[in-house]
């Protein structure tokens, strides 16, 4: 093998290494959240209470659990995550022609990351769905049924959050 061929290979591998360096840096972010907040103002305007209150109660804990390794309340330089929930759609109670008569519920909102000094480095839309399987008891206990469906949607939203933020 000639020295020229070896030098060419070394040069090409060095260029390839530089080309993939930013991708590797993005794949391992060092973002830390000092707090997580939930804004249900748009949801309260669209759906009212108790729907907005249920989301406001359930989502902060679910987000903290989903983002566990990235939450550092003691880090003053950490970012603030605001999950703004815009709307929730609960499918019909009678079910749909889906698998086993399931209907689909959905939640949509925006993840807003505030950096230091109030900078807004990222606003990321996020939608999530969950399946609802109607049962006869849900007709009598419809408030509890709706609460359970809202909590399931909040859990789906929280579980998608790290992936949507690229963590």
JSON list of C-alpha atoms in Angstrom, two decimals:
[
{"chain": "A", "resi": 1, "resn": "UNK", "atom": "CA", "xyz": [0.00, 0.00, 0.00]},
{"chain": "A", "resi": 2, "resn": "UNK", "atom": "CA", "xyz": [1.41, 3.33, -0.96]},
{"chain": "A", "resi": 3, "resn": "UNK", "atom": "CA", "xyz": [1.78, 6.31, 1.33]},
{"chain": "A", "resi": 4, "resn": "UNK", "atom": "CA", "xyz": [-0.40, 8.34, -1.00]},
{"chain": "A", "resi": 5, "resn": "UNK", "atom": "CA", "xyz": [-3.36, 5.93, -0.64]},
{"chain": "A", "resi": 6, "resn": "UNK", "atom": "CA", "xyz": [-3.00, 5.93, 3.12]},
{"chain": "A", "resi": 7, "resn": "UNK", "atom": "CA", "xyz": [-2.90, 9.72, 3.22]},
{"chain": "A", "resi": 8, "resn": "UNK", "atom": "CA", "xyz": [-6.02, 9.93, 1.06]},
{"chain": "A", "resi": 9, "resn": "UNK", "atom": "CA", "xyz": [-7.88, 7.54, 3.38]},
{"chain": "A", "resi": 10, "resn": "UNK", "atom": "CA", "xyz": [-6.84, 9.51, 6.44]},
{"chain": "A", "resi": 11, "resn": "UNK", "atom": "CA", "xyz": [-7.99, 12.77, 4.82]},
{"chain": "A", "resi": 12, "resn": "UNK", "atom": "CA", "xyz": [-11.36, 11.29, 3.80]},
{"chain": "A", "resi": 13, "resn": "UNK", "atom": "CA", "xyz": [-11.99, 9.84, 7.24]},
{"chain": "A", "resi": 14, "resn": "UNK", "atom": "CA", "xyz": [-11.10, 13.17, 8.86]},
{"chain": "A", "resi": 15, "resn": "UNK", "atom": "CA", "xyz": [-13.56, 15.02, 6.59]},
{"chain": "A", "resi": 16, "resn": "UNK", "atom": "CA", "xyz": [-16.24, 12.41, 7.31]},
{"chain": "A", "resi": 17, "resn": "UNK", "atom": "CA", "xyz": [-15.61, 12.79, 11.04]},
{"chain": "A", "resi": 18, "resn": "UNK", "atom": "CA", "xyz": [-16.11, 16.55, 10.79]},
{"chain": "A", "resi": 19, "resn": "UNK", "atom": "CA", "xyz": [-19.31, 16.09, 8.82]},
{"chain": "A", "resi": 20, "resn": "UNK", "atom": "CA", "xyz": [-20.87, 13.92, 11.54]},
{"chain": "A", "resi": 21, "resn": "UNK", "atom": "CA", "xyz": [-19.61, 15.89, 14.54]},
{"chain": "A", "resi": 22, "resn": "UNK", "atom": "CA", "xyz": [-22.64, 18.26, 14.74]},
{"chain": "A", "resi": 23, "resn": "UNK", "atom": "CA", "xyz": [-25.04, 15.32, 14.54]},
{"chain": "A", "resi": 24, "resn": "UNK", "atom": "CA", "xyz": [-23.34, 13.63, 17.48]},
{"chain": "A", "resi": 25, "resn": "UNK", "atom": "CA", "xyz": [-23.49, 16.87, 19.45]},
{"chain": "A", "resi": 26, "resn": "UNK", "atom": "CA", "xyz": [-27.24, 17.19, 18.81]},
{"chain": "A", "resi": 27, "resn": "UNK", "atom": "CA", "xyz": [-27.85, 13.59, 19.75]},
{"chain": "A", "resi": 28, "resn": "UNK", "atom": "CA", "xyz": [-26.56, 14.16, 23.29]},
{"chain": "A", "resi": 29, "resn": "UNK", "atom": "CA", "xyz": [-28.04, 17.45, 24.48]},
{"chain": "A", "resi": 30, "resn": "UNK", "atom": "CA", "xyz": [-27.04, 18.87, 27.83]},
{"chain": "A", "resi": 31, "resn": "UNK", "atom": "CA", "xyz": [-30.34, 20.63, 28.47]},
{"chain": "A", "resi": 32, "resn": "UNK", "atom": "CA", "xyz": [-31.56, 20.70, 32.04]},
{"chain": "A", "resi": 33, "resn": "UNK", "atom": "CA", "xyz": [-34.93, 22.00, 33.17]},
{"chain": "A", "resi": 34, "resn": "UNK", "atom": "CA", "xyz": [-35.07, 23.88, 36.44]},
{"chain": "A", "resi": 35, "resn": "UNK", "atom": "CA", "xyz": [-38.87, 23.89, 36.38]},
{"chain": "A", "resi": 36, "resn": "UNK", "atom": "CA", "xyz": [-41.82, 22.52, 34.47]},
{"chain": "A", "resi": 37, "resn": "UNK", "atom": "CA", "xyz": [-44.99, 24.56, 34.10]},
{"chain": "A", "resi": 38, "resn": "UNK", "atom": "CA", "xyz": [-48.33, 23.78, 32.48]},
{"chain": "A", "resi": 39, "resn": "UNK", "atom": "CA", "xyz": [-50.42, 26.48, 30.79]},
{"chain": "A", "resi": 40, "resn": "UNK", "atom": "CA", "xyz": [-54.03, 25.41, 30.30]},
{"chain": "A", "resi": 41, "resn": "UNK", "atom": "CA", "xyz": [-55.34, 28.89, 29.45]},
{"chain": "A", "resi": 42, "resn": "UNK", "atom": "CA", "xyz": [-56.18, 28.04, 25.81]},
{"chain": "A", "resi": 43, "resn": "UNK", "atom": "CA", "xyz": [-57.73, 24.73, 26.90]},
{"chain": "A", "resi": 44, "resn": "UNK", "atom": "CA", "xyz": [-59.81, 26.44, 29.58]},
{"chain": "A", "resi": 45, "resn": "UNK", "atom": "CA", "xyz": [-61.09, 28.89, 26.94]},
{"chain": "A", "resi": 46, "resn": "UNK", "atom": "CA", "xyz": [-61.98, 26.00, 24.58]},
{"chain": "A", "resi": 47, "resn": "UNK", "atom": "CA", "xyz": [-63.23, 23.28, 26.91]},
{"chain": "A", "resi": 48, "resn": "UNK", "atom": "CA", "xyz": [-63.66, 24.90, 30.31]},
{"chain": "A", "resi": 49, "resn": "UNK", "atom": "CA", "xyz": [-63.43, 23.17, 33.65]},
{"chain": "A", "resi": 50, "resn": "UNK", "atom": "CA", "xyz": [-63.16, 20.47, 34.90]},
{"chain": "A", "resi": 51, "resn": "UNK", "atom": "CA", "xyz": [-61.21, 19.35, 31.80]},
{"chain": "A", "resi": 52, "resn": "UNK", "atom": "CA", "xyz": [-58.57, 22.09, 32.14]},
{"chain": "A", "resi": 53, "resn": "UNK", "atom": "CA", "xyz": [-58.30, 21.53, 35.89]},
{"chain": "A", "resi": 54, "resn": "UNK", "atom": "CA", "xyz": [-57.71, 17.80, 35.41]},
{"chain": "A", "resi": 55, "resn": "UNK", "atom": "CA", "xyz": [-54.91, 18.45, 32.90]},
{"chain": "A", "resi": 56, "resn": "UNK", "atom": "CA", "xyz": [-53.41, 21.12, 35.15]},
{"chain": "A", "resi": 57, "resn": "UNK", "atom": "CA", "xyz": [-53.41, 18.63, 38.03]},
{"chain": "A", "resi": 58, "resn": "UNK", "atom": "CA", "xyz": [-52.05, 15.57, 36.22]},
{"chain": "A", "resi": 59, "resn": "UNK", "atom": "CA", "xyz": [-49.60, 16.86, 33.60]},
{"chain": "A", "resi": 60, "resn": "UNK", "atom": "CA", "xyz": [-46.82, 18.46, 35.74]},
{"chain": "A", "resi": 61, "resn": "UNK", "atom": "CA", "xyz": [-46.09, 15.23, 37.61]},
{"chain": "A", "resi": 62, "resn": "UNK", "atom": "CA", "xyz": [-46.25, 13.14, 34.45]},
{"chain": "A", "resi": 63, "resn": "UNK", "atom": "CA", "xyz": [-43.86, 15.51, 32.65]},
{"chain": "A", "resi": 64, "resn": "UNK", "atom": "CA", "xyz": [-41.44, 15.46, 35.59]},
{"chain": "A", "resi": 65, "resn": "UNK", "atom": "CA", "xyz": [-41.51, 11.67, 35.51]},
{"chain": "A", "resi": 66, "resn": "UNK", "atom": "CA", "xyz": [-40.99, 11.48, 31.73]},
{"chain": "A", "resi": 67, "resn": "UNK", "atom": "CA", "xyz": [-38.16, 14.04, 31.78]},
{"chain": "A", "resi": 68, "resn": "UNK", "atom": "CA", "xyz": [-36.61, 12.68, 35.00]},
{"chain": "A", "resi": 69, "resn": "UNK", "atom": "CA", "xyz": [-32.91, 12.71, 33.99]},
{"chain": "A", "resi": 70, "resn": "UNK", "atom": "CA", "xyz": [-33.25, 16.20, 32.51]},
{"chain": "A", "resi": 71, "resn": "UNK", "atom": "CA", "xyz": [-34.91, 17.87, 35.51]},
{"chain": "A", "resi": 72, "resn": "UNK", "atom": "CA", "xyz": [-32.54, 19.69, 37.87]},
{"chain": "A", "resi": 73, "resn": "UNK", "atom": "CA", "xyz": [-34.43, 22.17, 40.11]},
{"chain": "A", "resi": 74, "resn": "UNK", "atom": "CA", "xyz": [-31.19, 23.27, 41.76]},
{"chain": "A", "resi": 75, "resn": "UNK", "atom": "CA", "xyz": [-29.58, 24.32, 38.45]},
{"chain": "A", "resi": 76, "resn": "UNK", "atom": "CA", "xyz": [-30.16, 28.08, 38.23]},
{"chain": "A", "resi": 77, "resn": "UNK", "atom": "CA", "xyz": [-28.90, 28.09, 34.64]},
{"chain": "A", "resi": 78, "resn": "UNK", "atom": "CA", "xyz": [-31.45, 25.47, 33.60]},
{"chain": "A", "resi": 79, "resn": "UNK", "atom": "CA", "xyz": [-34.25, 26.14, 31.17]},
{"chain": "A", "resi": 80, "resn": "UNK", "atom": "CA", "xyz": [-37.95, 26.38, 31.99]},
{"chain": "A", "resi": 81, "resn": "UNK", "atom": "CA", "xyz": [-40.31, 24.07, 30.12]},
{"chain": "A", "resi": 82, "resn": "UNK", "atom": "CA", "xyz": [-43.84, 25.32, 29.58]},
{"chain": "A", "resi": 83, "resn": "UNK", "atom": "CA", "xyz": [-46.37, 22.85, 28.21]},
{"chain": "A", "resi": 84, "resn": "UNK", "atom": "CA", "xyz": [-49.21, 24.87, 26.73]},
{"chain": "A", "resi": 85, "resn": "UNK", "atom": "CA", "xyz": [-52.27, 22.73, 26.09]},
{"chain": "A", "resi": 86, "resn": "UNK", "atom": "CA", "xyz": [-54.50, 24.09, 23.34]},
{"chain": "A", "resi": 87, "resn": "UNK", "atom": "CA", "xyz": [-57.27, 21.53, 22.97]},
{"chain": "A", "resi": 88, "resn": "UNK", "atom": "CA", "xyz": [-58.50, 18.07, 23.87]},
{"chain": "A", "resi": 89, "resn": "UNK", "atom": "CA", "xyz": [-60.90, 15.99, 21.82]},
{"chain": "A", "resi": 90, "resn": "UNK", "atom": "CA", "xyz": [-62.70, 13.06, 23.40]},
{"chain": "A", "resi": 91, "resn": "UNK", "atom": "CA", "xyz": [-64.16, 10.63, 20.88]},
{"chain": "A", "resi": 92, "resn": "UNK", "atom": "CA", "xyz": [-67.74, 9.42, 21.12]},
{"chain": "A", "resi": 93, "resn": "UNK", "atom": "CA", "xyz": [-68.73, 7.10, 23.97]},
{"chain": "A", "resi": 94, "resn": "UNK", "atom": "CA", "xyz": [-70.45, 4.70, 21.61]},
{"chain": "A", "resi": 95, "resn": "UNK", "atom": "CA", "xyz": [-67.14, 3.64, 20.12]},
{"chain": "A", "resi": 96, "resn": "UNK", "atom": "CA", "xyz": [-65.97, 3.52, 16.54]},
{"chain": "A", "resi": 97, "resn": "UNK", "atom": "CA", "xyz": [-65.47, 0.74, 14.06]},
{"chain": "A", "resi": 98, "resn": "UNK", "atom": "CA", "xyz": [-61.86, 0.53, 15.30]},
{"chain": "A", "resi": 99, "resn": "UNK", "atom": "CA", "xyz": [-60.23, -2.42, 16.99]},
{"chain": "A", "resi": 100, "resn": "UNK", "atom": "CA", "xyz": [-62.70, -3.85, 19.54]},
{"chain": "A", "resi": 101, "resn": "UNK", "atom": "CA", "xyz": [-64.92, -0.79, 19.16]},
{"chain": "A", "resi": 102, "resn": "UNK", "atom": "CA", "xyz": [-62.25, 1.65, 20.34]},
{"chain": "A", "resi": 103, "resn": "UNK", "atom": "CA", "xyz": [-62.48, 5.37, 19.77]},
{"chain": "A", "resi": 104, "resn": "UNK", "atom": "CA", "xyz": [-59.55, 7.75, 19.73]},
{"chain": "A", "resi": 105, "resn": "UNK", "atom": "CA", "xyz": [-59.02, 10.72, 22.04]},
{"chain": "A", "resi": 106, "resn": "UNK", "atom": "CA", "xyz": [-56.45, 13.40, 21.23]},
{"chain": "A", "resi": 107, "resn": "UNK", "atom": "CA", "xyz": [-54.56, 16.24, 22.89]},
{"chain": "A", "resi": 108, "resn": "UNK", "atom": "CA", "xyz": [-52.59, 19.03, 21.22]},
{"chain": "A", "resi": 109, "resn": "UNK", "atom": "CA", "xyz": [-50.32, 21.73, 22.54]},
{"chain": "A", "resi": 110, "resn": "UNK", "atom": "CA", "xyz": [-46.96, 23.44, 22.32]},
{"chain": "A", "resi": 111, "resn": "UNK", "atom": "CA", "xyz": [-43.77, 22.81, 24.28]},
{"chain": "A", "resi": 112, "resn": "UNK", "atom": "CA", "xyz": [-42.03, 26.12, 24.99]},
{"chain": "A", "resi": 113, "resn": "UNK", "atom": "CA", "xyz": [-38.47, 26.10, 26.30]},
{"chain": "A", "resi": 114, "resn": "UNK", "atom": "CA", "xyz": [-37.38, 29.34, 27.98]},
{"chain": "A", "resi": 115, "resn": "UNK", "atom": "CA", "xyz": [-33.63, 29.70, 28.31]},
{"chain": "A", "resi": 116, "resn": "UNK", "atom": "CA", "xyz": [-31.65, 32.12, 30.42]},
{"chain": "A", "resi": 117, "resn": "UNK", "atom": "CA", "xyz": [-32.87, 35.73, 30.60]},
{"chain": "A", "resi": 118, "resn": "UNK", "atom": "CA", "xyz": [-36.25, 34.79, 29.14]},
{"chain": "A", "resi": 119, "resn": "UNK", "atom": "CA", "xyz": [-34.97, 33.73, 25.71]},
{"chain": "A", "resi": 120, "resn": "UNK", "atom": "CA", "xyz": [-37.32, 31.37, 23.89]},
{"chain": "A", "resi": 121, "resn": "UNK", "atom": "CA", "xyz": [-34.98, 29.02, 22.03]},
{"chain": "A", "resi": 122, "resn": "UNK", "atom": "CA", "xyz": [-37.65, 26.52, 21.05]},
{"chain": "A", "resi": 123, "resn": "UNK", "atom": "CA", "xyz": [-41.39, 26.19, 20.49]},
{"chain": "A", "resi": 124, "resn": "UNK", "atom": "CA", "xyz": [-42.35, 22.68, 19.48]},
{"chain": "A", "resi": 125, "resn": "UNK", "atom": "CA", "xyz": [-45.90, 21.56, 18.68]},
{"chain": "A", "resi": 126, "resn": "UNK", "atom": "CA", "xyz": [-46.95, 18.20, 20.07]},
{"chain": "A", "resi": 127, "resn": "UNK", "atom": "CA", "xyz": [-50.04, 16.08, 19.56]},
{"chain": "A", "resi": 128, "resn": "UNK", "atom": "CA", "xyz": [-50.77, 12.75, 21.19]},
{"chain": "A", "resi": 129, "resn": "UNK", "atom": "CA", "xyz": [-53.58, 10.24, 21.11]},
{"chain": "A", "resi": 130, "resn": "UNK", "atom": "CA", "xyz": [-54.92, 7.49, 23.31]},
{"chain": "A", "resi": 131, "resn": "UNK", "atom": "CA", "xyz": [-57.51, 4.80, 22.66]},
{"chain": "A", "resi": 132, "resn": "UNK", "atom": "CA", "xyz": [-60.73, 4.62, 24.64]},
{"chain": "A", "resi": 133, "resn": "UNK", "atom": "CA", "xyz": [-62.69, 1.40, 24.90]},
{"chain": "A", "resi": 134, "resn": "UNK", "atom": "CA", "xyz": [-66.29, 2.15, 25.94]},
{"chain": "A", "resi": 135, "resn": "UNK", "atom": "CA", "xyz": [-67.77, 0.09, 28.73]},
{"chain": "A", "resi": 136, "resn": "UNK", "atom": "CA", "xyz": [-71.32, -0.07, 30.06]},
{"chain": "A", "resi": 137, "resn": "UNK", "atom": "CA", "xyz": [-70.26, 1.30, 33.46]},
{"chain": "A", "resi": 138, "resn": "UNK", "atom": "CA", "xyz": [-68.94, 4.46, 31.78]},
{"chain": "A", "resi": 139, "resn": "UNK", "atom": "CA", "xyz": [-72.50, 5.56, 31.03]},
{"chain": "A", "resi": 140, "resn": "UNK", "atom": "CA", "xyz": [-73.34, 5.76, 34.73]},
{"chain": "A", "resi": 141, "resn": "UNK", "atom": "CA", "xyz": [-69.95, 7.08, 35.87]},
{"chain": "A", "resi": 142, "resn": "UNK", "atom": "CA", "xyz": [-69.32, 9.44, 32.96]},
{"chain": "A", "resi": 143, "resn": "UNK", "atom": "CA", "xyz": [-67.47, 12.07, 35.06]},
{"chain": "A", "resi": 144, "resn": "UNK", "atom": "CA", "xyz": [-64.98, 9.47, 36.34]},
{"chain": "A", "resi": 145, "resn": "UNK", "atom": "CA", "xyz": [-64.70, 8.06, 32.83]},
{"chain": "A", "resi": 146, "resn": "UNK", "atom": "CA", "xyz": [-63.89, 11.49, 31.38]},
{"chain": "A", "resi": 147, "resn": "UNK", "atom": "CA", "xyz": [-61.33, 12.10, 34.14]},
{"chain": "A", "resi": 148, "resn": "UNK", "atom": "CA", "xyz": [-59.61, 8.81, 33.36]},
{"chain": "A", "resi": 149, "resn": "UNK", "atom": "CA", "xyz": [-59.56, 9.63, 29.65]},
{"chain": "A", "resi": 150, "resn": "UNK", "atom": "CA", "xyz": [-58.03, 13.08, 30.30]},
{"chain": "A", "resi": 151, "resn": "UNK", "atom": "CA", "xyz": [-55.33, 11.57, 32.53]},
{"chain": "A", "resi": 152, "resn": "UNK", "atom": "CA", "xyz": [-54.56, 8.97, 29.83]},
{"chain": "A", "resi": 153, "resn": "UNK", "atom": "CA", "xyz": [-54.16, 11.80, 27.30]},
{"chain": "A", "resi": 154, "resn": "UNK", "atom": "CA", "xyz": [-51.90, 13.74, 29.67]},
{"chain": "A", "resi": 155, "resn": "UNK", "atom": "CA", "xyz": [-49.78, 10.62, 30.11]},
{"chain": "A", "resi": 156, "resn": "UNK", "atom": "CA", "xyz": [-49.49, 10.14, 26.33]},
{"chain": "A", "resi": 157, "resn": "UNK", "atom": "CA", "xyz": [-48.51, 13.82, 25.93]},
{"chain": "A", "resi": 158, "resn": "UNK", "atom": "CA", "xyz": [-45.85, 13.50, 28.65]},
{"chain": "A", "resi": 159, "resn": "UNK", "atom": "CA", "xyz": [-44.42, 10.29, 27.19]},
{"chain": "A", "resi": 160, "resn": "UNK", "atom": "CA", "xyz": [-43.94, 11.91, 23.77]},
{"chain": "A", "resi": 161, "resn": "UNK", "atom": "CA", "xyz": [-42.33, 15.06, 25.20]},
{"chain": "A", "resi": 162, "resn": "UNK", "atom": "CA", "xyz": [-38.69, 13.84, 25.48]},
{"chain": "A", "resi": 163, "resn": "UNK", "atom": "CA", "xyz": [-38.69, 12.47, 21.95]},
{"chain": "A", "resi": 164, "resn": "UNK", "atom": "CA", "xyz": [-40.30, 15.60, 20.52]},
{"chain": "A", "resi": 165, "resn": "UNK", "atom": "CA", "xyz": [-37.68, 17.76, 22.27]},
{"chain": "A", "resi": 166, "resn": "UNK", "atom": "CA", "xyz": [-34.89, 15.56, 20.89]},
{"chain": "A", "resi": 167, "resn": "UNK", "atom": "CA", "xyz": [-33.77, 14.26, 24.29]}
]
